[in-house]
Coordinates of C-alpha atoms in Angstrom, one line a residue:
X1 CA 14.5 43.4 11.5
X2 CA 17.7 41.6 10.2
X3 CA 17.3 38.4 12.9
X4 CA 13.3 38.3 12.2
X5 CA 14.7 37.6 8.6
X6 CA 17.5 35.9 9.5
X7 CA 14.9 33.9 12.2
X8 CA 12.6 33.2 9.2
X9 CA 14.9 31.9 6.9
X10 CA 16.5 29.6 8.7
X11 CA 13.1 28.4 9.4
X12 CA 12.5 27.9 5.6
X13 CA 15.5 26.1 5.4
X14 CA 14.9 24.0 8.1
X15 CA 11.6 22.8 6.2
X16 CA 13.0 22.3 2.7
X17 CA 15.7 19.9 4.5
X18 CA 13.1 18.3 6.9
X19 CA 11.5 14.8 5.7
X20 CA 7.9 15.1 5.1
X21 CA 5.4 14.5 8.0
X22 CA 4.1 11.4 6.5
X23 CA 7.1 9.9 5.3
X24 CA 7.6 6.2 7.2
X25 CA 11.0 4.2 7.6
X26 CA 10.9 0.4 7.9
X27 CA 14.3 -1.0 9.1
X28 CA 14.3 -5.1 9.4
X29 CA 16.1 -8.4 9.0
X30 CA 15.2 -10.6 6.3
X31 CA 16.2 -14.3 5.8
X32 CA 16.0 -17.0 2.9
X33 CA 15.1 -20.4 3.9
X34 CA 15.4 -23.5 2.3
X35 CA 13.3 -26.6 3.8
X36 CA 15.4 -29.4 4.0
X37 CA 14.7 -33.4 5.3
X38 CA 16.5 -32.3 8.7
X39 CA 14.8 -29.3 9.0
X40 CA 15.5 -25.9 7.8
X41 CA 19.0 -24.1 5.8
X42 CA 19.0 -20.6 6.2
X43 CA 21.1 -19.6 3.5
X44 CA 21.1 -15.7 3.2
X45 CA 20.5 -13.3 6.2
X46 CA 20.6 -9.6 6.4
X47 CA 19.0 -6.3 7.1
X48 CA 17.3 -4.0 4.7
X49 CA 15.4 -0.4 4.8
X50 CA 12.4 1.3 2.7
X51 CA 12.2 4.7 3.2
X52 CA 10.2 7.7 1.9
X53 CA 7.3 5.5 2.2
X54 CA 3.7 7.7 1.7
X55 CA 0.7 6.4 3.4
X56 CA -1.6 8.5 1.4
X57 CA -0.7 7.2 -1.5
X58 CA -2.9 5.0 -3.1
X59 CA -0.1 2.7 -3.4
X60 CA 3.1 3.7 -1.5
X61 CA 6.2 2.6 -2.6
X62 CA 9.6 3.6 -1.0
X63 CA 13.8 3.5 -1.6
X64 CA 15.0 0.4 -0.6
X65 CA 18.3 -0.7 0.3
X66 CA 19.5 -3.9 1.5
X67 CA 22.7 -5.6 2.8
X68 CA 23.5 -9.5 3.8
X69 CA 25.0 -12.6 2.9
X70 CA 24.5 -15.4 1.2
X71 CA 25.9 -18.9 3.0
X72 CA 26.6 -21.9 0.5
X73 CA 25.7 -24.6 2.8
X74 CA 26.1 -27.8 0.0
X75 CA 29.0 -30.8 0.4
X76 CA 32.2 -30.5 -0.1
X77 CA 32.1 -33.3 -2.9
X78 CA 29.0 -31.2 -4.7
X79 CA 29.8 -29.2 -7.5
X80 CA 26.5 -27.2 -6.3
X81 CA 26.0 -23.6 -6.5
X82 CA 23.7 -21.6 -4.0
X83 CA 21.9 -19.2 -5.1
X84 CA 19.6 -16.2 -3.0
X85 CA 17.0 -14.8 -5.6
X86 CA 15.2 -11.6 -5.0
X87 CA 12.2 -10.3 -6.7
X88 CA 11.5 -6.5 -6.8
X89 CA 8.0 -5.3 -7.5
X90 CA 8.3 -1.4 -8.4
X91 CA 6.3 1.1 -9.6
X92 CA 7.6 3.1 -12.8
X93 CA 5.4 6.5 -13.0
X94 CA 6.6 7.7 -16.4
X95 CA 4.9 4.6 -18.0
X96 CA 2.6 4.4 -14.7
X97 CA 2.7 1.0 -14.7
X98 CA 3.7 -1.5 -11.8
X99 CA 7.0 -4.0 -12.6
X100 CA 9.2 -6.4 -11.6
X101 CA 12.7 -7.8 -11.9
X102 CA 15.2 -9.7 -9.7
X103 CA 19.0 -9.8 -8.1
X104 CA 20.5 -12.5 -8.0
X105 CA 23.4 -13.7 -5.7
X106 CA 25.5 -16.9 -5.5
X107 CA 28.1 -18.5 -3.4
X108 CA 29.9 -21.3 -4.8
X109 CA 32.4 -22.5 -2.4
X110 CA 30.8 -24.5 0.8
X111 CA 31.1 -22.6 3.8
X112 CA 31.8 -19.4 1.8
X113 CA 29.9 -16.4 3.0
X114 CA 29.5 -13.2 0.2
X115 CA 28.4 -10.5 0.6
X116 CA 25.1 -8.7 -1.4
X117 CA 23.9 -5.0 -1.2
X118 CA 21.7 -3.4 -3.9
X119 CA 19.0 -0.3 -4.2
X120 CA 16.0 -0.1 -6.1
X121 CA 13.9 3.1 -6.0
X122 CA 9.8 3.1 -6.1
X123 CA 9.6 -0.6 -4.8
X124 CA 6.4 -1.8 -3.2
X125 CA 7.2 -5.5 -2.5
X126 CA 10.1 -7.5 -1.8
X127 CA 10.0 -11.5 -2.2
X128 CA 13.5 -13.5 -1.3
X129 CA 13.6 -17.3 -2.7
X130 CA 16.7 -20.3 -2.7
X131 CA 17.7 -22.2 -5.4
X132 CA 21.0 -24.6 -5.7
X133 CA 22.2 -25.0 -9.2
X134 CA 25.6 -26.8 -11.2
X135 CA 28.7 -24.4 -10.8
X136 CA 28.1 -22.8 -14.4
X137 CA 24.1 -22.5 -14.1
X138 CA 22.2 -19.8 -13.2
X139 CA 18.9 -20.4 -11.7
X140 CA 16.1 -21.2 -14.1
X141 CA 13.0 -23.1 -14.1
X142 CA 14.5 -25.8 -11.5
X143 CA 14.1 -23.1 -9.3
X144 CA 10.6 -24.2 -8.3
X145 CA 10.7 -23.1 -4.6
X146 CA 8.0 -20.7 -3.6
X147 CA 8.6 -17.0 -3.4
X148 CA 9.0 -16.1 0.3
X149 CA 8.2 -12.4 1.3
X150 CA 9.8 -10.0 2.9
X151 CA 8.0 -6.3 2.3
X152 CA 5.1 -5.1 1.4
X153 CA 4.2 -1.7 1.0
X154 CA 0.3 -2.3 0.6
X155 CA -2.3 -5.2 1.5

C-alpha cells in the first residue's frame, strides 16, 4: 500500500513539474542589418528563445529571452554612435490589451562589440531595426529605417 502511494505521488509530482503538452520552444539567431552603398552591415547578431508558447490560444504569446551583440561598424574619424533598436509587442491581460515598447542598445567606439541580454514576458512579436546617431543622441525620428522582424507568435 505504502509504494502504490508513494508510486502515485511521485506521479503527481512528476506532472505539476512537467511543462504542459502544448507548450512550444523557439530557439533562433536573429540579426540587424543595415543596407549600405557596398552592400550590407550587419551590426548586431545573437540568439534568442520564446518559450511557454500556447497554440490554442487565440493569440499565443511566450517568455522571451535574448542575448547578442551589437558591432559599431562607423570610421574612426566619426563621432557616430550605433545603435540596435528592438520593438517588443506584448500582451498585458490585467488591462487585456496588446502593447509595445523597445530596448535599446549602443556601441560607440568603432570596432567595439557590447554585449545586450534582456526578458520580456507575454511577447507576441519581436522587430529588430539600426540606426547611427551623434555620440550624445539617442535614436529619434532620424531613425527612419524600416522595422525588420524577427518573431512572431501569430499570422
Amino acid at each position: 500500500m505504502r509504494k502504490a502511494l508513494a508510486a502515485l505521488l511521485l506521479a503527481a509530482l512528476t506532472l505539476l513539474h512537467a511543462s504542459p503538452a502544448n507548450a512550444d520552444v523557439v530557439d533562433q539567431q536573429w540579426l540587424a542589418k543595415k543596407p549600405a552603398k557596398n552592400g550590407t552591415y550587419i551590426l548586431g547578431h545573437g540568439v534568442f528563445s520564446v518559450t511557454g508558447l500556447d497554440p490554442d490560444r487565440y493569440k499565443p504569446t511566450g517568455q522571451l529571452t535574448l542575448r547578442g551583440q551589437v558591432i559599431d561598424a562607423a570610421d574612426r574619424q566619426d563621432a557616430l554612435c550605433t545603435w540596435v533598436v528592438f520593438r517588443i509587442t506584448y500582451y498585458d491581460y490585467e488591462q487585456a490589451l496588446p502593447k509595445q515598447t523597445r530596448r535599446q542598445f549602443r556601441s560607440c567606439v568603432p570596432g567595439n562589440r557590447v554585449r545586450l541580454a534582456f526578458e520580456h514576458r507575454d511577447v507576441s512579436k519581436l522587430e529588430v531595426k539600426v540606426c547611427w546617431t551623434e555620440m550624445g543622441a539617442l535614436p529619434g525620428r532620424e531613425c527612419v529605417d524600416s522595422w525588420q522582424p524577427i518573431f512572431t507568435a501569430f499570422p
